PDB file of C-alpha atoms and ligand atoms in Angstrom:
ATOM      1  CA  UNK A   1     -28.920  70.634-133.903  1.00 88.00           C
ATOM      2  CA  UNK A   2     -26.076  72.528-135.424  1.00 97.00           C
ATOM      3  CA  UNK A   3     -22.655  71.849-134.145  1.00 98.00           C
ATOM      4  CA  UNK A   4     -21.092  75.608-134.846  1.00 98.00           C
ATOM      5  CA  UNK A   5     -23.443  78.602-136.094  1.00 98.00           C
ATOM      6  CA  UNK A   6     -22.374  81.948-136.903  1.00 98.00           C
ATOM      7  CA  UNK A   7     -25.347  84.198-135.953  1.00 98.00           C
ATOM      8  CA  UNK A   8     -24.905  88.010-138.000  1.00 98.00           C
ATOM      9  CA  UNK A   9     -26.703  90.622-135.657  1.00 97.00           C
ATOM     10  CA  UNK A  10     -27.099  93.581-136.773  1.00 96.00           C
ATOM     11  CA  UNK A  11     -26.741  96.636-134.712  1.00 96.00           C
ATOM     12  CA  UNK A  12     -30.002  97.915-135.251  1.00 94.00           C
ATOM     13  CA  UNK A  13     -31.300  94.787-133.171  1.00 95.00           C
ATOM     14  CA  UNK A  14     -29.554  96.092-130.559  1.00 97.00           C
ATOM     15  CA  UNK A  15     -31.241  99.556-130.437  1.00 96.00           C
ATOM     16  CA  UNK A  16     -34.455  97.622-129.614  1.00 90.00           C
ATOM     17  CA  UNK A  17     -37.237 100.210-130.115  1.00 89.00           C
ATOM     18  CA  UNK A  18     -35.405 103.693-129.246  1.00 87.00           C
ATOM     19  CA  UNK A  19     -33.990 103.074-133.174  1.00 89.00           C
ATOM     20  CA  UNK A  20     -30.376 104.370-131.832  1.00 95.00           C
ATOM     21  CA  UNK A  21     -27.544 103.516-129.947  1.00 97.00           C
ATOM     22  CA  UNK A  22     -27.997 100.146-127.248  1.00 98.00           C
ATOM     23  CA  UNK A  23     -31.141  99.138-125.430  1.00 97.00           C
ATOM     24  CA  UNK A  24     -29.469  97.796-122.390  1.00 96.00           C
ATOM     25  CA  UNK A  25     -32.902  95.308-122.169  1.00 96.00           C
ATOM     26  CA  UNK A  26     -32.976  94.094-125.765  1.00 96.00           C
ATOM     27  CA  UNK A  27     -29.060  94.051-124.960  1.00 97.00           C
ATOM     28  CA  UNK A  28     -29.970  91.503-121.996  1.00 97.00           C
ATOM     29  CA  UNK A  29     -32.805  89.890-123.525  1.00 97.00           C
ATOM     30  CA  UNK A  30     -30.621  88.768-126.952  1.00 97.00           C
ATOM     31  CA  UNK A  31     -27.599  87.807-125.259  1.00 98.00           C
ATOM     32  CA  UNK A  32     -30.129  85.426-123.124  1.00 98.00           C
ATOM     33  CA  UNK A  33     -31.220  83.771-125.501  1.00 97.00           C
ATOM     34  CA  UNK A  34     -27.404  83.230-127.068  1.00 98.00           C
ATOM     35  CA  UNK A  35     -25.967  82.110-123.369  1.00 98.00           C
ATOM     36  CA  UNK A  36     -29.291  79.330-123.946  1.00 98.00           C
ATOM     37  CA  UNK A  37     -27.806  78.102-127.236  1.00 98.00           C
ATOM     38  CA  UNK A  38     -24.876  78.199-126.188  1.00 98.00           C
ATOM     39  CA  UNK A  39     -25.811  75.452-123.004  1.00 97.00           C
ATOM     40  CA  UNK A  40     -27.271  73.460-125.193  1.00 96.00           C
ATOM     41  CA  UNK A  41     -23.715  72.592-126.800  1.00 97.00           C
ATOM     42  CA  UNK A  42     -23.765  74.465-129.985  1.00 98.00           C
ATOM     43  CA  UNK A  43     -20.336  76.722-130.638  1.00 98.00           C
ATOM     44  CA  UNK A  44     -21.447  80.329-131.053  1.00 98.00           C
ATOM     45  CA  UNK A  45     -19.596  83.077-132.859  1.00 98.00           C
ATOM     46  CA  UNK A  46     -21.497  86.382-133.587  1.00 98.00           C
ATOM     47  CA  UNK A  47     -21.200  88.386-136.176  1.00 98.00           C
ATOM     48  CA  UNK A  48     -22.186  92.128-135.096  1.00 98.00           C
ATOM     49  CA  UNK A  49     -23.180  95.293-137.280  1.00 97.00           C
ATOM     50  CA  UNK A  50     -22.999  98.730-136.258  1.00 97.00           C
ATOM     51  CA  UNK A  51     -26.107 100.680-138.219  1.00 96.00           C
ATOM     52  CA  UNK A  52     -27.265 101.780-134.686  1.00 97.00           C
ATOM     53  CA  UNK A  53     -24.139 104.033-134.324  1.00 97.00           C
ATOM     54  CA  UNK A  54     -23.206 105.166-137.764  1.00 97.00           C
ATOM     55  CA  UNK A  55     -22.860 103.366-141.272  1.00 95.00           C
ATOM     56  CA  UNK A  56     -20.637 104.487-144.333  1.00 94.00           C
ATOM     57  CA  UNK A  57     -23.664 104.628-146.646  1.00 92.00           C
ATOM     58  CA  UNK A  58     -26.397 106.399-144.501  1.00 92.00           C
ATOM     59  CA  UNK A  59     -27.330 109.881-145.426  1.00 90.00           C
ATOM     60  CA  UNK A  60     -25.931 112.158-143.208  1.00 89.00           C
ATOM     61  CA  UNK A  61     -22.417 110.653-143.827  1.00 92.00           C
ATOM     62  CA  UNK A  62     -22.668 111.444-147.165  1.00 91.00           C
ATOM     63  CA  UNK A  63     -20.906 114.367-147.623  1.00 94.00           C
ATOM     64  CA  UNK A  64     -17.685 112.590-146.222  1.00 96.00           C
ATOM     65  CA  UNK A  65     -15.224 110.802-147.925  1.00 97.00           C
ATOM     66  CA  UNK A  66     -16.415 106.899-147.768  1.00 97.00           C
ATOM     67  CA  UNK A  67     -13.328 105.599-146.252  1.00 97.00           C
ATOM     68  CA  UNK A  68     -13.918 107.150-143.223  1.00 97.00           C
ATOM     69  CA  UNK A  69     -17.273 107.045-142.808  1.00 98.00           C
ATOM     70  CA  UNK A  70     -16.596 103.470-143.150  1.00 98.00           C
ATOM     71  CA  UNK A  71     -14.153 103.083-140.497  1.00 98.00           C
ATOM     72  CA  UNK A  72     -16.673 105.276-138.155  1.00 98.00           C
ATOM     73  CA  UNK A  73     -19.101 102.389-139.237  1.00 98.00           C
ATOM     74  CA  UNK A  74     -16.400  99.443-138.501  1.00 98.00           C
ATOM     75  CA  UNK A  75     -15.786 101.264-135.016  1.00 98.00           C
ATOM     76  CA  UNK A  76     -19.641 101.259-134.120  1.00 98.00           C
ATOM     77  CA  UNK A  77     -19.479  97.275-134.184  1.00 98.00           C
ATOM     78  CA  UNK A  78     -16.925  97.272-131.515  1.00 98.00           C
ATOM     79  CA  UNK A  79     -18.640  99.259-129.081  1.00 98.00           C
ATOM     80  CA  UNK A  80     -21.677  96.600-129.841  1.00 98.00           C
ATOM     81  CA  UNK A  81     -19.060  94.020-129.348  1.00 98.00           C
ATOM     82  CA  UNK A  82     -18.248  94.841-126.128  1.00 98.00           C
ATOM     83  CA  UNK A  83     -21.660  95.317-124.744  1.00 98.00           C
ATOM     84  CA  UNK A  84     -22.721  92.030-125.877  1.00 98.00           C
ATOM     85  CA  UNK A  85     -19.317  90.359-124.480  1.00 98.00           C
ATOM     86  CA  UNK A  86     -20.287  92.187-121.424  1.00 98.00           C
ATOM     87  CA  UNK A  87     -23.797  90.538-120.918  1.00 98.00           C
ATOM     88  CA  UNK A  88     -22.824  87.139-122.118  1.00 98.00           C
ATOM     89  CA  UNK A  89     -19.909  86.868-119.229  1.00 98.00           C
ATOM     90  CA  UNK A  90     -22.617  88.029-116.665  1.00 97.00           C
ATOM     91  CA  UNK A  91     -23.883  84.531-117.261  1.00 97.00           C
ATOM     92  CA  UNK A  92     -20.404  83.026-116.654  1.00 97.00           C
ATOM     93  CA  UNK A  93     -20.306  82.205-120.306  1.00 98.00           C
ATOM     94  CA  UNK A  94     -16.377  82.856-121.438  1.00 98.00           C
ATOM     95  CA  UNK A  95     -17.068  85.368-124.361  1.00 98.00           C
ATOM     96  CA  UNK A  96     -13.916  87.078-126.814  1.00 98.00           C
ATOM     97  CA  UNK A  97     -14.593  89.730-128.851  1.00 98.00           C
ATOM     98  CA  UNK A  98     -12.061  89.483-132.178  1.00 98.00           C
ATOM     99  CA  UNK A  99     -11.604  92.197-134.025  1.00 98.00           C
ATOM    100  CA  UNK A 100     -10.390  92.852-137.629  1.00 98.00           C
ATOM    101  CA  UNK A 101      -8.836  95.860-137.235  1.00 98.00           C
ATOM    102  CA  UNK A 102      -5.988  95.871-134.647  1.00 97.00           C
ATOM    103  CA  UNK A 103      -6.925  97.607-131.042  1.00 97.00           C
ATOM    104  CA  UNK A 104      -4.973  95.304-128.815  1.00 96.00           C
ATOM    105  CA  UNK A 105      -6.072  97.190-125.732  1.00 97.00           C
ATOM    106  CA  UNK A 106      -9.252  96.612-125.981  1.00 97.00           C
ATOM    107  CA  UNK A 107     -10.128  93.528-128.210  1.00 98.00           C
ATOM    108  CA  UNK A 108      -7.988  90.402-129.275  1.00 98.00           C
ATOM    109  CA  UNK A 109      -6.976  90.903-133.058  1.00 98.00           C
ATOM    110  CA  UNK A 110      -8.878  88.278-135.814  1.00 98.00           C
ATOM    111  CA  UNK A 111      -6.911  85.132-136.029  1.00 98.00           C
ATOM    112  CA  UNK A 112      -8.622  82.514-137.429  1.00 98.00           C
ATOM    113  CA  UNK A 113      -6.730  79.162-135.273  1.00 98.00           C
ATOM    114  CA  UNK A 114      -7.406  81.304-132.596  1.00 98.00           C
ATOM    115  CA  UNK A 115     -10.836  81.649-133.155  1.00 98.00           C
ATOM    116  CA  UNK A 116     -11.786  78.082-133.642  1.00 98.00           C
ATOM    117  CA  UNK A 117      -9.684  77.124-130.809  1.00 98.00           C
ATOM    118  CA  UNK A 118     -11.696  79.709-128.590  1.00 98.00           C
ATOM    119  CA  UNK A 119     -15.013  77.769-130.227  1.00 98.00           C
ATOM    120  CA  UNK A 120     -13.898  74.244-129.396  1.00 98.00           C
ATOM    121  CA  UNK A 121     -13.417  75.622-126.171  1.00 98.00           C
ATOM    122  CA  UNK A 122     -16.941  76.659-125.717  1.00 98.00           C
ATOM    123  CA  UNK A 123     -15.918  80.507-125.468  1.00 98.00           C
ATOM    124  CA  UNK A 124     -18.705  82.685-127.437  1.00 98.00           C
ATOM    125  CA  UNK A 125     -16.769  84.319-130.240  1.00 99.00           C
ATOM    126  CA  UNK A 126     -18.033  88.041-131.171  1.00 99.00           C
ATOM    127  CA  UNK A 127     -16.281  88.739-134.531  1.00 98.00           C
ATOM    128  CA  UNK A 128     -15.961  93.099-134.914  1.00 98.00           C
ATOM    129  CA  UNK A 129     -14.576  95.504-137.317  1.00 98.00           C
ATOM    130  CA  UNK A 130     -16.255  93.753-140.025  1.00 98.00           C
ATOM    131  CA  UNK A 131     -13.728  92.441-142.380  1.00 98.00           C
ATOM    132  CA  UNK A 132     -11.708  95.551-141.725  1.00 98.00           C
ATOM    133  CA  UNK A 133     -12.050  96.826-144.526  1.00 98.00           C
ATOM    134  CA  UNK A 134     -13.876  99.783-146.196  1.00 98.00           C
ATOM    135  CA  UNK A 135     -16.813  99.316-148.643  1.00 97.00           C
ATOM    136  CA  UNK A 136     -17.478  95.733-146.998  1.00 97.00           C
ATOM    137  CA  UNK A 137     -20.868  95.066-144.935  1.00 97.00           C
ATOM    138  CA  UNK A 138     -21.036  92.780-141.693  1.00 98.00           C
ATOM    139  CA  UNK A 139     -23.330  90.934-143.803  1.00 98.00           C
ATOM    140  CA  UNK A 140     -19.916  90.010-145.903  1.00 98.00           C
ATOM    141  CA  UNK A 141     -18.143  89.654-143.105  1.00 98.00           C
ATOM    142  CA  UNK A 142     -20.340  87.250-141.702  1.00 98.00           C
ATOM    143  CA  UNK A 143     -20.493  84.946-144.610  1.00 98.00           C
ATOM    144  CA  UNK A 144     -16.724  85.260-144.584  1.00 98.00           C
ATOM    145  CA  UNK A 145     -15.981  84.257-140.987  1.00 98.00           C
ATOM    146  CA  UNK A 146     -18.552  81.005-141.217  1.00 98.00           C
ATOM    147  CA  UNK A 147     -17.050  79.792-144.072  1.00 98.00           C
ATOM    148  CA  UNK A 148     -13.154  80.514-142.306  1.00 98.00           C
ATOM    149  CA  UNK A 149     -14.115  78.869-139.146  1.00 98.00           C
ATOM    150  CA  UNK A 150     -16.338  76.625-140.981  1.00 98.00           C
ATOM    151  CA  UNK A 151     -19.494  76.905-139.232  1.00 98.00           C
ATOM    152  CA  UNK A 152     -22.350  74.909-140.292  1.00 98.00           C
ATOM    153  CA  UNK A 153     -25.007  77.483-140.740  1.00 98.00           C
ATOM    154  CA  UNK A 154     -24.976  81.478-141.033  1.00 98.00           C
ATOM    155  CA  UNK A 155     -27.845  82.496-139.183  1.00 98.00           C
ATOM    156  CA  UNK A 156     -29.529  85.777-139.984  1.00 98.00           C
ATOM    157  CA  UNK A 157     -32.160  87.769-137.318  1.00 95.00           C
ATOM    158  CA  UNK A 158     -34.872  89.742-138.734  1.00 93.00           C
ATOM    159  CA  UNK A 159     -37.599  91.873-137.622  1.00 91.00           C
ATOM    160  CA  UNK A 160     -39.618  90.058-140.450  1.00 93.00           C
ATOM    161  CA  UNK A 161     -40.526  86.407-140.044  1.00 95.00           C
ATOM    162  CA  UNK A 162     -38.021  85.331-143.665  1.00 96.00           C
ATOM    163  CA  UNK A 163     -37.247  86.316-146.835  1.00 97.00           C
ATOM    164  CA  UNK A 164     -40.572  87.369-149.068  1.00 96.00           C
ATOM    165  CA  UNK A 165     -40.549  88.071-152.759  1.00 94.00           C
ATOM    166  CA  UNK A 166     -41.585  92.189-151.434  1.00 92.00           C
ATOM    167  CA  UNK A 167     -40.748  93.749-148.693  1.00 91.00           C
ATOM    168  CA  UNK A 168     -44.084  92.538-146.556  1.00 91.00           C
ATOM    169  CA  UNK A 169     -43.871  95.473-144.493  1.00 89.00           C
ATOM    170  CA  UNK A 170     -44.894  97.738-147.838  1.00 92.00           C
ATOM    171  CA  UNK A 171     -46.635  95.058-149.578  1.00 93.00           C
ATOM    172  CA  UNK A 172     -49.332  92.903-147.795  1.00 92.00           C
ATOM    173  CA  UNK A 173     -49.491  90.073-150.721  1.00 95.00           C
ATOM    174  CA  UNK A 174     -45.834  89.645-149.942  1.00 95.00           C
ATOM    175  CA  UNK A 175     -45.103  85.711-150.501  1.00 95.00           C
ATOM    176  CA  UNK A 176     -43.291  84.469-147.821  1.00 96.00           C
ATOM    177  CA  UNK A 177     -40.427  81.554-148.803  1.00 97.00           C
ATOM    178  CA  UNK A 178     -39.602  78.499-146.701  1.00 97.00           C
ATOM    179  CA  UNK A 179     -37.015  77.710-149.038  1.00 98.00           C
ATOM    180  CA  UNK A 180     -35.078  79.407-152.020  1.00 98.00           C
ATOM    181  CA  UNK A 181     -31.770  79.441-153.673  1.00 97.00           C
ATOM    182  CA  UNK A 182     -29.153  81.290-153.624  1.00 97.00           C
ATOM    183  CA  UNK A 183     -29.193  82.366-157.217  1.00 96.00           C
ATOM    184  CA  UNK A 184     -33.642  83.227-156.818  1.00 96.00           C
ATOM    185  CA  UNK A 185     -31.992  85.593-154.363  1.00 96.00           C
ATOM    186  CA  UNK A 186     -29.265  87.146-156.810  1.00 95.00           C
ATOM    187  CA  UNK A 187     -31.520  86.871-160.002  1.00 94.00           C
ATOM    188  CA  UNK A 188     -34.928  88.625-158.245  1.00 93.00           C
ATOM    189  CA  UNK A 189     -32.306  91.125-156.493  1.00 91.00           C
ATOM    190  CA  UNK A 190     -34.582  90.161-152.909  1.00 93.00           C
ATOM    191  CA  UNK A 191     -32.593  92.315-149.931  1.00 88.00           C
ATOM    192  CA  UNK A 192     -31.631  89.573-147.947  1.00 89.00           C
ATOM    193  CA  UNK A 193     -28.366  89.973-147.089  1.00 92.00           C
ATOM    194  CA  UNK A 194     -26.205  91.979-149.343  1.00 91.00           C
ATOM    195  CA  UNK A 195     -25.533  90.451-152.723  1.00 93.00           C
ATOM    196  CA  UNK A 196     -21.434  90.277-151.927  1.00 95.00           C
ATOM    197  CA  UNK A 197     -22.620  88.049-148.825  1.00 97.00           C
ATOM    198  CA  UNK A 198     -25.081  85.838-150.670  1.00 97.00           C
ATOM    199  CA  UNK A 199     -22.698  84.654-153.810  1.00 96.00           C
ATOM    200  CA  UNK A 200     -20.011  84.257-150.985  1.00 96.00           C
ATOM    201  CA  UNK A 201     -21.738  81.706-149.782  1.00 97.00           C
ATOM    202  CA  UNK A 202     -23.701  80.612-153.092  1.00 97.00           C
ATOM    203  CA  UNK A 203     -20.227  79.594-154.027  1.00 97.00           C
ATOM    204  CA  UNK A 204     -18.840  77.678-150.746  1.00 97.00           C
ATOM    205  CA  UNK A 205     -22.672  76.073-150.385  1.00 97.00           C
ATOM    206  CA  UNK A 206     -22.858  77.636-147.175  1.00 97.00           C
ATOM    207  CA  UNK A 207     -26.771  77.390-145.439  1.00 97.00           C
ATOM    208  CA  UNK A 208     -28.190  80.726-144.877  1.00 98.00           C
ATOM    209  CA  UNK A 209     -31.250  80.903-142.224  1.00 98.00           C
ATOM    210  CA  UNK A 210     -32.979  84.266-142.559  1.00 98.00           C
ATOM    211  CA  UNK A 211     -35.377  84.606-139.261  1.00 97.00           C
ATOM    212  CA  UNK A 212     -37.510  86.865-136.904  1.00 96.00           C
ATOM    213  CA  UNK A 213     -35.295  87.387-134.181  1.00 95.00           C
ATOM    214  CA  UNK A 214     -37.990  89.204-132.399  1.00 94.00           C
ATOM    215  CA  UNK A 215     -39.810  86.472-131.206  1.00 95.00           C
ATOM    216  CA  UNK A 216     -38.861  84.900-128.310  1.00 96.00           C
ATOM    217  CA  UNK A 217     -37.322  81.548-128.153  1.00 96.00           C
ATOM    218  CA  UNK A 218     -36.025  81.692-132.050  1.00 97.00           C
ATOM    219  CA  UNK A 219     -32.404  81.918-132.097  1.00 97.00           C
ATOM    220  CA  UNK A 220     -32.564  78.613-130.092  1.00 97.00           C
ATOM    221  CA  UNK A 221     -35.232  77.036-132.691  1.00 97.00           C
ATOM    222  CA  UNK A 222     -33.268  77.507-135.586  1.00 97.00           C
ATOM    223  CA  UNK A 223     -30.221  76.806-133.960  1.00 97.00           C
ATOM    224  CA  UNK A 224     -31.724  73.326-132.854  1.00 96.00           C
ATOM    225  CA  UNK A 225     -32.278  72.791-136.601  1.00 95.00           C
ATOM    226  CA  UNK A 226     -36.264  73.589-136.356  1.00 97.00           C
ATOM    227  CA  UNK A 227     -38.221  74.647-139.112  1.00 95.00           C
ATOM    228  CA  UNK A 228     -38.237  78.532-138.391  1.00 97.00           C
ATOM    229  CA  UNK A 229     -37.675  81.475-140.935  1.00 97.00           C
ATOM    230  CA  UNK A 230     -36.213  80.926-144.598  1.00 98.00           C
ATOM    231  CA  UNK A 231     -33.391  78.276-145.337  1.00 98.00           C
ATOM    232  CA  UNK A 232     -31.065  79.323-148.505  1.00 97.00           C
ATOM    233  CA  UNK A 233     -29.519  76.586-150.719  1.00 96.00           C
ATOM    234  CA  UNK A 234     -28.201  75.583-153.758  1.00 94.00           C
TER     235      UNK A 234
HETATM  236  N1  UDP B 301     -18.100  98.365-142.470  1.00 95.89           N
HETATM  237  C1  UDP B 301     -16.977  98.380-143.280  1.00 95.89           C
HETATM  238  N2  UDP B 301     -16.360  97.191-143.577  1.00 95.89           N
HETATM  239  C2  UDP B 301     -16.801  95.997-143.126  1.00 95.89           C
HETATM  240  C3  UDP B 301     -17.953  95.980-142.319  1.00 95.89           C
HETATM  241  C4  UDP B 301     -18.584  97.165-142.004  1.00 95.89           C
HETATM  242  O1  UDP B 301     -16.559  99.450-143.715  1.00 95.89           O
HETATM  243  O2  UDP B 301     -16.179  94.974-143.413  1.00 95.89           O
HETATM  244  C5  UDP B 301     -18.742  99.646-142.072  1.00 95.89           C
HETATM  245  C6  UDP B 301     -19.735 100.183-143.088  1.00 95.89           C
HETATM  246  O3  UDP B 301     -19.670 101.579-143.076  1.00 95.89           O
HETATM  247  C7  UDP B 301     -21.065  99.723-142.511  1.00 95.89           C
HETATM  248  C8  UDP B 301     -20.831  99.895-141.037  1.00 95.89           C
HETATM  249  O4  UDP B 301     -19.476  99.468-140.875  1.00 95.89           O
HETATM  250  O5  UDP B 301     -22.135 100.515-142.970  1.00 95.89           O
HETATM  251  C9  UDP B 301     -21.722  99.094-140.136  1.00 95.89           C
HETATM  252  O6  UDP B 301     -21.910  97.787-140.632  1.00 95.89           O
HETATM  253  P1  UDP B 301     -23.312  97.293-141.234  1.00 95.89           P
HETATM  254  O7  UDP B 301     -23.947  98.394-142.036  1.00 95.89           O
HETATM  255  O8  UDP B 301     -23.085  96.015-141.935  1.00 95.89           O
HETATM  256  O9  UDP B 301     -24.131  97.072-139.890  1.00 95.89           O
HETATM  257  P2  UDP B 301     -25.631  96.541-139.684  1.00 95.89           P
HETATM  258  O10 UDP B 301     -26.472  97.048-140.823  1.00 95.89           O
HETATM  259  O11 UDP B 301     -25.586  95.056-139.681  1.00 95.89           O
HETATM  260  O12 UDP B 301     -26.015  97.080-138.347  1.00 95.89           O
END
């Protein structure tokens, strides 16, 4: 079992199968499974995207100028924040959403004793605002955050079961890998986790688990230290 994970969700897994916004069930259904973990002793903190609402890169935001498309993107993760802190106190489970760009009002601002101390404590940490900074992915900030709060694992749901040398979705003779390396990822270019994310941890030897968060009863499995999904090493 893991002492302290940092689990990256992205904000598509929160749109659950309307593709947009929150699905107040897969909503419920994730943070379940999170409050579970979380009983079993292992400190959570969750890094969240915010694709479901609006990201710098996508299409339609192309026309604007990228530094505020970005922070549009940056402000989608806080509304997933706060839905997620929202179903994870329903349980009674203390929950603080920390967030990288200052908003007092509505979130505590990122400070990293803080953060650890709210971990020890058994609150559920929900990191937002990426690293608040433009041009950045949650996928960076999540590697960043597990390696400040030194977590022992960055955990990475899926809708695919782990990281395959194709996407498996396009190609069928996809080969699926238990175990790779950091630099198999970098060197075949596989879209894992952006490539900013993966040397980030490449270089701090950080474990990456890459899983299929849509089947039930996984976030506790690899979070228990089971063999589930694709483990990255050196
Ligand atoms: N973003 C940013 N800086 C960060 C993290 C995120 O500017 O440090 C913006 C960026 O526009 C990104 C959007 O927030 O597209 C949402 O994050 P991401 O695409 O990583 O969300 P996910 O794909 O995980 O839902």
């Amino acid at each position: 079992m893991y002492k302290r994970i940092v689990f990256k969700l992205s904000g598509e897994a929160l749109a659950g199968k309307r593709g947009f916004g929150l699905d107040a069930e897969r909503v419920i259904e994730i943070t379940n499974e999170i409050v579970e973990v979380r009983a079993l002793g292992v400190e959570v903190a969750i890094v969240v995207g915010g694709g479901n609402f609006f990201r710098g890169v996508a299409e339609h935001a192309k026309e604007m100028d990228r530094v505020s498309a970005d922070n549009m993107g940056m402000l989608s993760t806080v509304i997933n924040a706060i839905a997620l802190q929202d179903a994870i106190e329903k349980h009674g489970v203390q929950c603080r959403v920390m967030t990288a760009v200052a908003m007092d009002q509505i979130a505590e601002p990122y400070i990293r004793r803080r953060a650890v101390r709210h971990l020890e404590k058994g609150r559920v940490v929900i990191f937002a605002a990426g690293i608040g900074n433009p041009f950045f992915s949650t996928d960076t900030a999540a590697s960043l955050r597990a390696m400040e709060v030194k977590a022992d694992v960055l955990m990475k749901g899926t809708k695919v079961e782990g990281i395959y040398s194709a996407d498996p979705v396009l190609f069928k003779d996809a080969v699926k890998y238990d175990e790779i390396t950091y630099m198999e990822i970098l060197k075949q270019g596989l879209k894992v986790m952006d490539l900013t994310a993966v040397s980030l941890c490449k270089d701090n030897n950080l474990p990456m688990i890459i899983f299929n968060m849509n089947q039930p009863g996984n976030i506790r499995r690899v979070a228990l230290g089971e063999k589930v999904g694709s483990i990255v090493t050196s």
